[in-house]
């Protein structure tokens, strides 16, 4: 049984602790590094930035049907954390002279997919993006010399690991209402979605990901490792290891 009050308490406590890191002058990005990561970080900033209206509407409808009064509040607090990620990345980008993006094709794909079906499908797409984001931020922390950006990435990974725990518990609960055959089919479709999405993200962000030693297979393998960790409680053993930026979810 999903414990809504537990998550309401967690997200309420976390909301009061959200702070923005400001990069100092001696920690700005060098030109070469800035050229390598600027487009990539701008795409992720855009992805984090969402008013979450569709997700909130799905959650409100679902909560009304199932009599879960805490769900809209939990969803709103969750969206607030994602908006904080966007604000944090924006602060870093502006300090380093990186322009904000208004559109990106990968971001558009995730937004369209999220709106296609109901609450369960929206959470599935969201959790897929968060799994990939977790591996990406780990990689970005290794791709930069900036102490501030490394700290931001570690903070993002820590936050996303909480989000992943919340979303997967929610997904398990929603999927638990299905029969075993349909549930297996849904899980298979989710793994296919993850693999295809990870491949698309790899090609869109390959300058950063290649720089830290990822090839498409390695990136997909690490995204799948996150999937197994959060969906099946397995140990996360990334292919690309770097103890200085490891975050345990
Ligand atoms: Fe995020
Ligand atoms: Fe998240």
PDB file of C-alpha atoms and ligand atoms in Angstrom:
ATOM      1  CA  UNK A   1       0.000   0.000   0.000  1.00  0.00           C
ATOM      2  CA  UNK A   2       1.373   3.405  -0.974  1.00  0.00           C
ATOM      3  CA  UNK A   3       1.989   5.668   2.017  1.00  0.00           C
ATOM      4  CA  UNK A   4       0.896   9.100   0.751  1.00  0.00           C
ATOM      5  CA  UNK A   5       1.373  10.855   4.076  1.00  0.00           C
ATOM      6  CA  UNK A   6       4.984   9.655   4.295  1.00  0.00           C
ATOM      7  CA  UNK A   7       5.751  11.237   0.916  1.00  0.00           C
ATOM      8  CA  UNK A   8       3.803  14.393   1.722  1.00  0.00           C
ATOM      9  CA  UNK A   9       5.945  14.809   4.829  1.00  0.00           C
ATOM     10  CA  UNK A  10       9.188  14.107   2.907  1.00  0.00           C
ATOM     11  CA  UNK A  11       8.440  16.589   0.116  1.00  0.00           C
ATOM     12  CA  UNK A  12       7.145  19.235   2.535  1.00  0.00           C
ATOM     13  CA  UNK A  13      10.359  19.035   4.580  1.00  0.00           C
ATOM     14  CA  UNK A  14      12.501  19.129   1.448  1.00  0.00           C
ATOM     15  CA  UNK A  15      10.652  22.161   0.023  1.00  0.00           C
ATOM     16  CA  UNK A  16      11.825  24.257   2.974  1.00  0.00           C
ATOM     17  CA  UNK A  17      15.453  23.296   2.297  1.00  0.00           C
ATOM     18  CA  UNK A  18      15.753  24.236  -1.392  1.00  0.00           C
ATOM     19  CA  UNK A  19      18.680  26.583  -1.973  1.00  0.00           C
ATOM     20  CA  UNK A  20      20.476  27.876  -5.059  1.00  0.00           C
ATOM     21  CA  UNK A  21      24.265  27.643  -5.429  1.00  0.00           C
ATOM     22  CA  UNK A  22      25.985  30.675  -6.969  1.00  0.00           C
ATOM     23  CA  UNK A  23      29.209  30.066  -8.922  1.00  0.00           C
ATOM     24  CA  UNK A  24      32.105  32.263  -7.854  1.00  0.00           C
ATOM     25  CA  UNK A  25      34.270  34.226 -10.313  1.00  0.00           C
ATOM     26  CA  UNK A  26      37.300  31.922  -9.852  1.00  0.00           C
ATOM     27  CA  UNK A  27      35.136  28.907 -10.726  1.00  0.00           C
ATOM     28  CA  UNK A  28      33.709  29.949 -14.096  1.00  0.00           C
ATOM     29  CA  UNK A  29      33.989  27.542 -17.010  1.00  0.00           C
ATOM     30  CA  UNK A  30      36.983  27.732 -19.352  1.00  0.00           C
ATOM     31  CA  UNK A  31      36.026  28.568 -22.985  1.00  0.00           C
ATOM     32  CA  UNK A  32      36.722  25.067 -24.317  1.00  0.00           C
ATOM     33  CA  UNK A  33      34.712  23.381 -21.567  1.00  0.00           C
ATOM     34  CA  UNK A  34      31.894  25.890 -21.948  1.00  0.00           C
ATOM     35  CA  UNK A  35      31.682  25.170 -25.701  1.00  0.00           C
ATOM     36  CA  UNK A  36      31.517  21.433 -24.964  1.00  0.00           C
ATOM     37  CA  UNK A  37      28.747  21.477 -22.369  1.00  0.00           C
ATOM     38  CA  UNK A  38      26.717  24.655 -23.096  1.00  0.00           C
ATOM     39  CA  UNK A  39      24.151  23.175 -25.527  1.00  0.00           C
ATOM     40  CA  UNK A  40      23.788  20.010 -23.463  1.00  0.00           C
ATOM     41  CA  UNK A  41      23.215  21.740 -20.127  1.00  0.00           C
ATOM     42  CA  UNK A  42      20.745  24.146 -21.802  1.00  0.00           C
ATOM     43  CA  UNK A  43      18.692  21.195 -23.062  1.00  0.00           C
ATOM     44  CA  UNK A  44      18.562  19.650 -19.576  1.00  0.00           C
ATOM     45  CA  UNK A  45      17.662  23.039 -18.068  1.00  0.00           C
ATOM     46  CA  UNK A  46      14.718  23.210 -20.472  1.00  0.00           C
ATOM     47  CA  UNK A  47      13.704  19.645 -19.570  1.00  0.00           C
ATOM     48  CA  UNK A  48      13.689  20.436 -15.832  1.00  0.00           C
ATOM     49  CA  UNK A  49      11.635  23.541 -16.424  1.00  0.00           C
ATOM     50  CA  UNK A  50       7.986  22.643 -16.544  1.00  0.00           C
ATOM     51  CA  UNK A  51       4.892  24.021 -14.911  1.00  0.00           C
ATOM     52  CA  UNK A  52       3.712  20.421 -14.678  1.00  0.00           C
ATOM     53  CA  UNK A  53       0.143  21.345 -15.562  1.00  0.00           C
ATOM     54  CA  UNK A  54      -0.571  18.040 -17.353  1.00  0.00           C
ATOM     55  CA  UNK A  55       0.927  15.936 -14.560  1.00  0.00           C
ATOM     56  CA  UNK A  56      -0.994  17.905 -11.941  1.00  0.00           C
ATOM     57  CA  UNK A  57      -4.258  17.536 -13.885  1.00  0.00           C
ATOM     58  CA  UNK A  58      -3.722  13.764 -14.234  1.00  0.00           C
ATOM     59  CA  UNK A  59      -2.899  13.538 -10.520  1.00  0.00           C
ATOM     60  CA  UNK A  60      -5.973  15.553  -9.500  1.00  0.00           C
ATOM     61  CA  UNK A  61      -8.280  13.376 -11.622  1.00  0.00           C
ATOM     62  CA  UNK A  62      -6.678  10.186 -10.310  1.00  0.00           C
ATOM     63  CA  UNK A  63      -6.839  11.440  -6.709  1.00  0.00           C
ATOM     64  CA  UNK A  64     -10.528  12.314  -7.074  1.00  0.00           C
ATOM     65  CA  UNK A  65     -11.355   8.869  -8.527  1.00  0.00           C
ATOM     66  CA  UNK A  66      -9.367   6.968  -5.862  1.00  0.00           C
ATOM     67  CA  UNK A  67      -9.992   9.294  -2.923  1.00  0.00           C
ATOM     68  CA  UNK A  68      -6.328  10.178  -2.306  1.00  0.00           C
ATOM     69  CA  UNK A  69      -6.442  13.725  -0.904  1.00  0.00           C
ATOM     70  CA  UNK A  70      -2.640  13.962  -0.464  1.00  0.00           C
ATOM     71  CA  UNK A  71      -1.749  13.199  -4.094  1.00  0.00           C
ATOM     72  CA  UNK A  72      -2.243  16.691  -5.649  1.00  0.00           C
ATOM     73  CA  UNK A  73      -0.163  18.274  -2.853  1.00  0.00           C
ATOM     74  CA  UNK A  74       2.626  15.671  -3.245  1.00  0.00           C
ATOM     75  CA  UNK A  75       2.619  16.200  -7.023  1.00  0.00           C
ATOM     76  CA  UNK A  76       2.764  20.001  -6.662  1.00  0.00           C
ATOM     77  CA  UNK A  77       5.724  19.729  -4.253  1.00  0.00           C
ATOM     78  CA  UNK A  78       7.470  17.289  -6.578  1.00  0.00           C
ATOM     79  CA  UNK A  79       7.018  19.726  -9.510  1.00  0.00           C
ATOM     80  CA  UNK A  80       8.431  22.492  -7.306  1.00  0.00           C
ATOM     81  CA  UNK A  81      11.642  20.456  -6.849  1.00  0.00           C
ATOM     82  CA  UNK A  82      12.006  20.020 -10.614  1.00  0.00           C
ATOM     83  CA  UNK A  83      11.490  23.773 -11.063  1.00  0.00           C
ATOM     84  CA  UNK A  84      14.219  24.317  -8.480  1.00  0.00           C
ATOM     85  CA  UNK A  85      16.552  22.167 -10.631  1.00  0.00           C
ATOM     86  CA  UNK A  86      15.705  24.394 -13.612  1.00  0.00           C
ATOM     87  CA  UNK A  87      16.354  27.547 -11.545  1.00  0.00           C
ATOM     88  CA  UNK A  88      19.679  26.146 -10.300  1.00  0.00           C
ATOM     89  CA  UNK A  89      20.883  25.291 -13.802  1.00  0.00           C
ATOM     90  CA  UNK A  90      19.676  28.686 -15.074  1.00  0.00           C
ATOM     91  CA  UNK A  91      21.699  30.481 -12.367  1.00  0.00           C
ATOM     92  CA  UNK A  92      24.825  28.532 -13.338  1.00  0.00           C
ATOM     93  CA  UNK A  93      24.256  29.103 -17.065  1.00  0.00           C
ATOM     94  CA  UNK A  94      23.687  32.854 -16.754  1.00  0.00           C
ATOM     95  CA  UNK A  95      26.809  33.260 -14.587  1.00  0.00           C
ATOM     96  CA  UNK A  96      28.809  31.497 -17.296  1.00  0.00           C
ATOM     97  CA  UNK A  97      27.216  33.352 -20.221  1.00  0.00           C
ATOM     98  CA  UNK A  98      25.394  30.257 -21.532  1.00  0.00           C
ATOM     99  CA  UNK A  99      22.161  31.195 -23.343  1.00  0.00           C
ATOM    100  CA  UNK A 100      18.886  29.559 -22.317  1.00  0.00           C
ATOM    101  CA  UNK A 101      17.068  27.351 -24.817  1.00  0.00           C
ATOM    102  CA  UNK A 102      13.408  27.795 -25.678  1.00  0.00           C
ATOM    103  CA  UNK A 103      13.030  24.565 -27.619  1.00  0.00           C
ATOM    104  CA  UNK A 104      14.775  21.232 -28.014  1.00  0.00           C
ATOM    105  CA  UNK A 105      13.601  18.229 -30.008  1.00  0.00           C
ATOM    106  CA  UNK A 106      14.421  15.695 -27.251  1.00  0.00           C
ATOM    107  CA  UNK A 107      12.551  17.767 -24.662  1.00  0.00           C
ATOM    108  CA  UNK A 108       9.582  18.053 -27.039  1.00  0.00           C
ATOM    109  CA  UNK A 109       9.439  14.246 -27.447  1.00  0.00           C
ATOM    110  CA  UNK A 110       9.237  13.697 -23.650  1.00  0.00           C
ATOM    111  CA  UNK A 111       6.595  16.458 -23.295  1.00  0.00           C
ATOM    112  CA  UNK A 112       4.400  14.987 -26.064  1.00  0.00           C
ATOM    113  CA  UNK A 113       4.724  11.444 -24.626  1.00  0.00           C
ATOM    114  CA  UNK A 114       3.761  12.674 -21.123  1.00  0.00           C
ATOM    115  CA  UNK A 115       0.534  14.181 -22.467  1.00  0.00           C
ATOM    116  CA  UNK A 116      -0.523  11.153 -24.521  1.00  0.00           C
ATOM    117  CA  UNK A 117      -2.234   9.002 -21.911  1.00  0.00           C
ATOM    118  CA  UNK A 118      -3.222   9.021 -18.253  1.00  0.00           C
ATOM    119  CA  UNK A 119      -1.474   9.294 -14.907  1.00  0.00           C
ATOM    120  CA  UNK A 120       0.358   5.939 -15.043  1.00  0.00           C
ATOM    121  CA  UNK A 121       1.760   6.642 -18.533  1.00  0.00           C
ATOM    122  CA  UNK A 122       2.819  10.158 -17.487  1.00  0.00           C
ATOM    123  CA  UNK A 123       4.649   8.782 -14.432  1.00  0.00           C
ATOM    124  CA  UNK A 124       6.265   6.076 -16.609  1.00  0.00           C
ATOM    125  CA  UNK A 125       7.632   8.684 -19.038  1.00  0.00           C
ATOM    126  CA  UNK A 126       8.735  10.883 -16.143  1.00  0.00           C
ATOM    127  CA  UNK A 127      10.571   8.081 -14.332  1.00  0.00           C
ATOM    128  CA  UNK A 128      12.279   7.131 -17.611  1.00  0.00           C
ATOM    129  CA  UNK A 129      13.539  10.700 -18.038  1.00  0.00           C
ATOM    130  CA  UNK A 130      14.721  10.744 -14.398  1.00  0.00           C
ATOM    131  CA  UNK A 131      16.656   7.467 -14.799  1.00  0.00           C
ATOM    132  CA  UNK A 132      18.464   8.876 -17.830  1.00  0.00           C
ATOM    133  CA  UNK A 133      18.941  12.217 -16.047  1.00  0.00           C
ATOM    134  CA  UNK A 134      20.567  10.446 -13.102  1.00  0.00           C
ATOM    135  CA  UNK A 135      23.212   8.851 -15.380  1.00  0.00           C
ATOM    136  CA  UNK A 136      23.640  12.128 -17.303  1.00  0.00           C
ATOM    137  CA  UNK A 137      24.244  14.294 -14.204  1.00  0.00           C
ATOM    138  CA  UNK A 138      26.769  11.761 -12.938  1.00  0.00           C
ATOM    139  CA  UNK A 139      28.558  12.061 -16.282  1.00  0.00           C
ATOM    140  CA  UNK A 140      28.324  15.865 -16.309  1.00  0.00           C
ATOM    141  CA  UNK A 141      29.954  15.993 -12.869  1.00  0.00           C
ATOM    142  CA  UNK A 142      32.944  14.151 -14.359  1.00  0.00           C
ATOM    143  CA  UNK A 143      32.939  16.241 -17.540  1.00  0.00           C
ATOM    144  CA  UNK A 144      33.502  19.549 -15.753  1.00  0.00           C
ATOM    145  CA  UNK A 145      36.306  21.186 -13.794  1.00  0.00           C
ATOM    146  CA  UNK A 146      33.854  23.585 -12.146  1.00  0.00           C
ATOM    147  CA  UNK A 147      33.482  22.892  -8.418  1.00  0.00           C
ATOM    148  CA  UNK A 148      30.088  24.557  -8.460  1.00  0.00           C
ATOM    149  CA  UNK A 149      28.780  22.453 -11.367  1.00  0.00           C
ATOM    150  CA  UNK A 150      30.125  19.272  -9.760  1.00  0.00           C
ATOM    151  CA  UNK A 151      28.260  20.160  -6.555  1.00  0.00           C
ATOM    152  CA  UNK A 152      25.098  20.981  -8.532  1.00  0.00           C
ATOM    153  CA  UNK A 153      25.267  17.616 -10.336  1.00  0.00           C
ATOM    154  CA  UNK A 154      25.737  15.716  -7.075  1.00  0.00           C
ATOM    155  CA  UNK A 155      22.792  17.565  -5.579  1.00  0.00           C
ATOM    156  CA  UNK A 156      20.704  16.719  -8.655  1.00  0.00           C
ATOM    157  CA  UNK A 157      21.619  13.024  -8.404  1.00  0.00           C
ATOM    158  CA  UNK A 158      20.711  12.993  -4.697  1.00  0.00           C
ATOM    159  CA  UNK A 159      17.357  14.680  -5.467  1.00  0.00           C
ATOM    160  CA  UNK A 160      16.625  12.441  -8.450  1.00  0.00           C
ATOM    161  CA  UNK A 161      17.299   9.357  -6.356  1.00  0.00           C
ATOM    162  CA  UNK A 162      14.537  10.495  -3.945  1.00  0.00           C
ATOM    163  CA  UNK A 163      12.242  11.248  -6.906  1.00  0.00           C
ATOM    164  CA  UNK A 164      13.010   7.839  -8.405  1.00  0.00           C
ATOM    165  CA  UNK A 165      12.145   6.116  -5.155  1.00  0.00           C
ATOM    166  CA  UNK A 166       8.831   7.992  -4.955  1.00  0.00           C
ATOM    167  CA  UNK A 167       7.919   7.433  -8.614  1.00  0.00           C
ATOM    168  CA  UNK A 168       8.801   3.738  -8.676  1.00  0.00           C
ATOM    169  CA  UNK A 169       6.820   3.021  -5.496  1.00  0.00           C
ATOM    170  CA  UNK A 170       3.935   4.839  -7.148  1.00  0.00           C
ATOM    171  CA  UNK A 171       4.370   2.919 -10.413  1.00  0.00           C
ATOM    172  CA  UNK A 172       4.554  -0.434  -8.581  1.00  0.00           C
ATOM    173  CA  UNK A 173       1.304   0.419  -6.818  1.00  0.00           C
ATOM    174  CA  UNK A 174      -0.410   1.405 -10.074  1.00  0.00           C
ATOM    175  CA  UNK A 175       0.930  -1.630 -11.940  1.00  0.00           C
ATOM    176  CA  UNK A 176       0.058  -3.943  -9.052  1.00  0.00           C
ATOM    177  CA  UNK A 177      -3.591  -3.410  -9.925  1.00  0.00           C
ATOM    178  CA  UNK A 178      -3.051  -5.233 -13.254  1.00  0.00           C
ATOM    179  CA  UNK A 179      -2.972  -8.965 -13.940  1.00  0.00           C
ATOM    180  CA  UNK A 180       0.481 -10.624 -14.164  1.00  0.00           C
ATOM    181  CA  UNK A 181       0.507 -10.956 -17.982  1.00  0.00           C
ATOM    182  CA  UNK A 182      -0.455  -7.346 -18.670  1.00  0.00           C
ATOM    183  CA  UNK A 183       1.974  -6.201 -16.007  1.00  0.00           C
ATOM    184  CA  UNK A 184       4.837  -8.093 -17.699  1.00  0.00           C
ATOM    185  CA  UNK A 185       3.908  -6.522 -21.040  1.00  0.00           C
ATOM    186  CA  UNK A 186       3.847  -3.030 -19.512  1.00  0.00           C
ATOM    187  CA  UNK A 187       7.258  -3.635 -17.896  1.00  0.00           C
ATOM    188  CA  UNK A 188       8.704  -4.831 -21.196  1.00  0.00           C
ATOM    189  CA  UNK A 189       7.334  -1.763 -22.987  1.00  0.00           C
ATOM    190  CA  UNK A 190       8.905   0.405 -20.269  1.00  0.00           C
ATOM    191  CA  UNK A 191      12.337  -1.187 -20.812  1.00  0.00           C
ATOM    192  CA  UNK A 192      12.023  -0.590 -24.574  1.00  0.00           C
ATOM    193  CA  UNK A 193      11.049   3.053 -23.922  1.00  0.00           C
ATOM    194  CA  UNK A 194      14.094   3.446 -21.660  1.00  0.00           C
ATOM    195  CA  UNK A 195      16.495   1.949 -24.221  1.00  0.00           C
ATOM    196  CA  UNK A 196      15.195   4.024 -27.136  1.00  0.00           C
ATOM    197  CA  UNK A 197      15.126   7.214 -25.040  1.00  0.00           C
ATOM    198  CA  UNK A 198      18.664   6.610 -23.706  1.00  0.00           C
ATOM    199  CA  UNK A 199      19.927   6.162 -27.276  1.00  0.00           C
ATOM    200  CA  UNK A 200      18.260   9.411 -28.394  1.00  0.00           C
ATOM    201  CA  UNK A 201      19.669  11.292 -25.380  1.00  0.00           C
ATOM    202  CA  UNK A 202      23.126   9.832 -26.051  1.00  0.00           C
ATOM    203  CA  UNK A 203      23.192  11.226 -29.580  1.00  0.00           C
ATOM    204  CA  UNK A 204      21.854  14.592 -28.491  1.00  0.00           C
ATOM    205  CA  UNK A 205      24.469  14.905 -25.688  1.00  0.00           C
ATOM    206  CA  UNK A 206      27.328  12.893 -27.170  1.00  0.00           C
ATOM    207  CA  UNK A 207      29.925  15.693 -26.841  1.00  0.00           C
ATOM    208  CA  UNK A 208      29.620  15.560 -23.048  1.00  0.00           C
ATOM    209  CA  UNK A 209      29.069  11.814 -22.794  1.00  0.00           C
ATOM    210  CA  UNK A 210      31.910  10.843 -25.143  1.00  0.00           C
ATOM    211  CA  UNK A 211      34.232  13.155 -23.204  1.00  0.00           C
ATOM    212  CA  UNK A 212      33.791  11.009 -20.076  1.00  0.00           C
ATOM    213  CA  UNK A 213      34.226   7.767 -22.013  1.00  0.00           C
ATOM    214  CA  UNK A 214      30.678   6.744 -22.814  1.00  0.00           C
ATOM    215  CA  UNK A 215      29.709   5.072 -26.062  1.00  0.00           C
ATOM    216  CA  UNK A 216      26.010   4.409 -26.842  1.00  0.00           C
ATOM    217  CA  UNK A 217      26.117   0.864 -25.436  1.00  0.00           C
ATOM    218  CA  UNK A 218      27.809   1.968 -22.214  1.00  0.00           C
ATOM    219  CA  UNK A 219      25.308   4.777 -21.664  1.00  0.00           C
ATOM    220  CA  UNK A 220      22.326   2.474 -22.299  1.00  0.00           C
ATOM    221  CA  UNK A 221      23.874  -0.143 -19.982  1.00  0.00           C
ATOM    222  CA  UNK A 222      24.173   2.378 -17.132  1.00  0.00           C
ATOM    223  CA  UNK A 223      20.601   3.632 -17.693  1.00  0.00           C
ATOM    224  CA  UNK A 224      19.415   0.015 -17.505  1.00  0.00           C
ATOM    225  CA  UNK A 225      21.451  -0.440 -14.320  1.00  0.00           C
ATOM    226  CA  UNK A 226      19.502   2.466 -12.769  1.00  0.00           C
ATOM    227  CA  UNK A 227      16.262   0.831 -13.958  1.00  0.00           C
ATOM    228  CA  UNK A 228      17.209  -2.440 -12.228  1.00  0.00           C
ATOM    229  CA  UNK A 229      18.279  -0.565  -9.093  1.00  0.00           C
ATOM    230  CA  UNK A 230      15.018   1.337  -8.661  1.00  0.00           C
ATOM    231  CA  UNK A 231      12.542  -1.160 -10.125  1.00  0.00           C
ATOM    232  CA  UNK A 232      14.098  -4.369  -8.801  1.00  0.00           C
ATOM    233  CA  UNK A 233      16.145  -3.160  -5.834  1.00  0.00           C
ATOM    234  CA  UNK A 234      19.431  -4.266  -7.424  1.00  0.00           C
ATOM    235  CA  UNK A 235      22.789  -2.726  -6.610  1.00  0.00           C
ATOM    236  CA  UNK A 236      23.730   0.126  -8.989  1.00  0.00           C
ATOM    237  CA  UNK A 237      26.977  -0.871 -10.708  1.00  0.00           C
ATOM    238  CA  UNK A 238      27.699   1.743 -13.377  1.00  0.00           C
ATOM    239  CA  UNK A 239      30.106   0.900 -16.172  1.00  0.00           C
ATOM    240  CA  UNK A 240      31.666   4.351 -15.922  1.00  0.00           C
ATOM    241  CA  UNK A 241      33.098   4.511 -12.413  1.00  0.00           C
ATOM    242  CA  UNK A 242      34.283   7.615 -10.654  1.00  0.00           C
ATOM    243  CA  UNK A 243      34.329   7.489  -6.892  1.00  0.00           C
ATOM    244  CA  UNK A 244      34.619  11.264  -6.602  1.00  0.00           C
ATOM    245  CA  UNK A 245      31.139  11.753  -8.026  1.00  0.00           C
ATOM    246  CA  UNK A 246      29.410   8.567  -6.903  1.00  0.00           C
ATOM    247  CA  UNK A 247      25.989   9.061  -5.426  1.00  0.00           C
ATOM    248  CA  UNK A 248      24.165   6.197  -3.838  1.00  0.00           C
ATOM    249  CA  UNK A 249      20.465   6.160  -4.563  1.00  0.00           C
TER     250      UNK A 249
HETATM  251 FE1  LIG B   1      15.199  17.109 -12.028  1.00  0.00          FE
HETATM  252 FE1  LIG B   2      13.387  14.577 -10.655  1.00  0.00          FE
END
